[in-house]
PDB file of C-alpha atoms in Angstrom:
ATOM      1  CA  MET A   1     -56.417  -1.635 -55.858  1.00  0.00           C
ATOM      2  CA  TRP A   2     -52.768  -1.539 -57.087  1.00  0.00           C
ATOM      3  CA  GLU A   3     -50.426  -0.789 -54.155  1.00  0.00           C
ATOM      4  CA  GLY A   4     -50.154   3.179 -53.971  1.00  0.00           C
ATOM      5  CA  ASN A   5     -46.525   3.451 -54.763  1.00  0.00           C
ATOM      6  CA  LEU A   6     -47.084   2.109 -58.338  1.00  0.00           C
ATOM      7  CA  TRP A   7     -49.782   4.574 -59.437  1.00  0.00           C
ATOM      8  CA  GLY A   8     -47.223   7.573 -59.702  1.00  0.00           C
ATOM      9  CA  LEU A   9     -45.113   5.661 -62.169  1.00  0.00           C
ATOM     10  CA  TYR A  10     -48.070   4.671 -64.264  1.00  0.00           C
ATOM     11  CA  VAL A  11     -49.155   8.233 -64.401  1.00  0.00           C
ATOM     12  CA  ALA A  12     -45.653   9.929 -64.672  1.00  0.00           C
ATOM     13  CA  ALA A  13     -45.326   7.938 -68.006  1.00  0.00           C
ATOM     14  CA  LEU A  14     -48.328   9.805 -69.559  1.00  0.00           C
ATOM     15  CA  PRO A  15     -48.234  12.843 -71.797  1.00  0.00           C
ATOM     16  CA  LEU A  16     -49.585  14.970 -68.903  1.00  0.00           C
ATOM     17  CA  SER A  17     -51.258  18.610 -69.998  1.00  0.00           C
ATOM     18  CA  GLU A  18     -54.020  20.800 -68.898  1.00  0.00           C
ATOM     19  CA  GLU A  19     -57.416  19.317 -68.592  1.00  0.00           C
ATOM     20  CA  GLY A  20     -55.653  15.889 -69.822  1.00  0.00           C
ATOM     21  CA  ARG A  21     -57.912  12.836 -69.339  1.00  0.00           C
ATOM     22  CA  PHE A  22     -56.989   9.011 -69.845  1.00  0.00           C
ATOM     23  CA  ALA A  23     -58.663   5.831 -69.446  1.00  0.00           C
ATOM     24  CA  LEU A  24     -56.080   2.987 -69.157  1.00  0.00           C
ATOM     25  CA  PRO A  25     -56.473  -0.609 -68.610  1.00  0.00           C
ATOM     26  CA  PHE A  26     -54.829  -2.636 -65.537  1.00  0.00           C
ATOM     27  CA  TRP A  27     -54.713  -6.065 -64.314  1.00  0.00           C
ATOM     28  CA  GLN A  28     -54.628  -6.926 -60.519  1.00  0.00           C
ATOM     29  CA  TYR A  29     -53.951 -10.534 -59.198  1.00  0.00           C
ATOM     30  CA  ASP A  30     -56.762 -10.473 -56.951  1.00  0.00           C
ATOM     31  CA  LYS A  31     -59.363  -8.394 -58.851  1.00  0.00           C
ATOM     32  CA  GLY A  32     -58.646  -9.226 -62.529  1.00  0.00           C
ATOM     33  CA  PHE A  33     -59.029  -6.485 -65.071  1.00  0.00           C
ATOM     34  CA  GLY A  34     -60.072  -2.920 -64.466  1.00  0.00           C
ATOM     35  CA  GLU A  35     -59.577   0.618 -65.770  1.00  0.00           C
ATOM     36  CA  PHE A  36     -57.890   3.814 -64.438  1.00  0.00           C
ATOM     37  CA  SER A  37     -59.561   7.018 -64.950  1.00  0.00           C
ATOM     38  CA  ILE A  38     -57.140   9.668 -64.916  1.00  0.00           C
ATOM     39  CA  VAL A  39     -57.748  13.432 -64.986  1.00  0.00           C
ATOM     40  CA  VAL A  40     -55.305  16.347 -64.698  1.00  0.00           C
ATOM     41  CA  LYS A  41     -56.963  18.813 -62.338  1.00  0.00           C
ATOM     42  CA  GLY A  42     -54.338  21.643 -62.860  1.00  0.00           C
ATOM     43  CA  SER A  43     -51.007  22.236 -61.152  1.00  0.00           C
ATOM     44  CA  ARG A  44     -49.430  23.715 -58.086  1.00  0.00           C
ATOM     45  CA  PHE A  45     -46.066  24.116 -56.402  1.00  0.00           C
ATOM     46  CA  VAL A  46     -45.160  21.452 -53.632  1.00  0.00           C
ATOM     47  CA  GLU A  47     -42.514  21.882 -51.179  1.00  0.00           C
ATOM     48  CA  THR A  48     -39.958  19.184 -51.019  1.00  0.00           C
ATOM     49  CA  PRO A  49     -36.576  18.654 -49.305  1.00  0.00           C
ATOM     50  CA  VAL A  50     -34.705  19.994 -52.619  1.00  0.00           C
ATOM     51  CA  GLY A  51     -36.992  22.624 -52.983  1.00  0.00           C
ATOM     52  CA  PRO A  52     -40.352  23.628 -54.555  1.00  0.00           C
ATOM     53  CA  VAL A  53     -41.506  21.441 -57.510  1.00  0.00           C
ATOM     54  CA  ASP A  54     -44.089  22.562 -60.042  1.00  0.00           C
ATOM     55  CA  ALA A  55     -46.390  19.592 -60.090  1.00  0.00           C
ATOM     56  CA  TRP A  56     -49.501  18.516 -62.081  1.00  0.00           C
ATOM     57  CA  VAL A  57     -52.470  17.607 -59.818  1.00  0.00           C
ATOM     58  CA  VAL A  58     -53.586  14.289 -61.119  1.00  0.00           C
ATOM     59  CA  GLU A  59     -56.963  12.443 -59.943  1.00  0.00           C
ATOM     60  CA  VAL A  60     -56.475   8.704 -60.478  1.00  0.00           C
ATOM     61  CA  ALA A  61     -59.306   6.383 -59.628  1.00  0.00           C
ATOM     62  CA  THR A  62     -60.591   2.749 -60.362  1.00  0.00           C
ATOM     63  CA  ASP A  63     -63.775   3.597 -58.508  1.00  0.00           C
ATOM     64  CA  PRO A  64     -65.207   7.186 -58.858  1.00  0.00           C
ATOM     65  CA  ALA A  65     -66.223   7.304 -55.148  1.00  0.00           C
ATOM     66  CA  ARG A  66     -62.498   6.619 -54.190  1.00  0.00           C
ATOM     67  CA  PRO A  67     -60.114   8.794 -56.148  1.00  0.00           C
ATOM     68  CA  MET A  68     -56.524   9.126 -55.259  1.00  0.00           C
ATOM     69  CA  THR A  69     -54.541  12.566 -55.970  1.00  0.00           C
ATOM     70  CA  CYS A  70     -51.022  12.114 -57.621  1.00  0.00           C
ATOM     71  CA  LEU A  71     -48.456  15.057 -57.749  1.00  0.00           C
ATOM     72  CA  ILE A  72     -46.240  14.722 -60.731  1.00  0.00           C
ATOM     73  CA  SER A  73     -43.321  17.048 -61.412  1.00  0.00           C
ATOM     74  CA  ARG A  74     -44.285  19.042 -64.607  1.00  0.00           C
ATOM     75  CA  SER A  75     -40.246  19.154 -65.466  1.00  0.00           C
ATOM     76  CA  ASP A  76     -39.047  15.457 -64.843  1.00  0.00           C
ATOM     77  CA  ALA A  77     -42.132  13.409 -64.016  1.00  0.00           C
ATOM     78  CA  ARG A  78     -40.887  12.732 -60.348  1.00  0.00           C
ATOM     79  CA  GLU A  79     -43.780  11.937 -57.846  1.00  0.00           C
ATOM     80  CA  PRO A  80     -43.327  14.296 -54.789  1.00  0.00           C
ATOM     81  CA  GLY A  81     -46.505  12.851 -53.106  1.00  0.00           C
ATOM     82  CA  TYR A  82     -49.883  11.550 -53.357  1.00  0.00           C
ATOM     83  CA  SER A  83     -52.995  11.126 -51.247  1.00  0.00           C
ATOM     84  CA  GLY A  84     -56.407   9.337 -51.191  1.00  0.00           C
ATOM     85  CA  GLY A  85     -58.587   8.588 -48.292  1.00  0.00           C
ATOM     86  CA  PRO A  86     -56.423   7.994 -45.019  1.00  0.00           C
ATOM     87  CA  ILE A  87     -53.272   7.399 -47.108  1.00  0.00           C
ATOM     88  CA  THR A  88     -50.677  10.078 -47.743  1.00  0.00           C
ATOM     89  CA  GLN A  89     -47.111  10.098 -48.951  1.00  0.00           C
ATOM     90  CA  THR A  90     -44.562  12.997 -49.382  1.00  0.00           C
ATOM     91  CA  LEU A  91     -41.012  13.346 -49.967  1.00  0.00           C
ATOM     92  CA  GLY A  92     -38.835  14.045 -46.789  1.00  0.00           C
ATOM     93  CA  GLY A  93     -38.930  12.790 -43.337  1.00  0.00           C
ATOM     94  CA  ASP A  94     -36.317  11.212 -41.193  1.00  0.00           C
ATOM     95  CA  CYS A  95     -36.197   7.190 -40.988  1.00  0.00           C
ATOM     96  CA  GLN A  96     -33.360   6.941 -38.500  1.00  0.00           C
ATOM     97  CA  GLY A  97     -35.591   5.660 -35.960  1.00  0.00           C
ATOM     98  CA  LEU A  98     -36.860   2.701 -37.785  1.00  0.00           C
ATOM     99  CA  GLY A  99     -35.196  -0.701 -37.772  1.00  0.00           C
TER     100      GLY A  99
END
């Protein structure tokens, strides 16, 4: 699969709307060609460090048994987070203790 951080960029570039559905090709260096299934499941407000964001809830999958959920801002296509299986990323946090 593509590294998770890139999915949001790919999804945010689409003309997302209620009940939107897309099938987009991709190529990955170790698996070759494949296809993203992308379905807009609705929208919800997401809390971020700069305040709430009205976001599309978008299901993205290369394998129907392993979908990932991307949250994409409805106003400016920012990605406030994504999740899928054991992987979750959201805006915020404090990285001062790293490094």
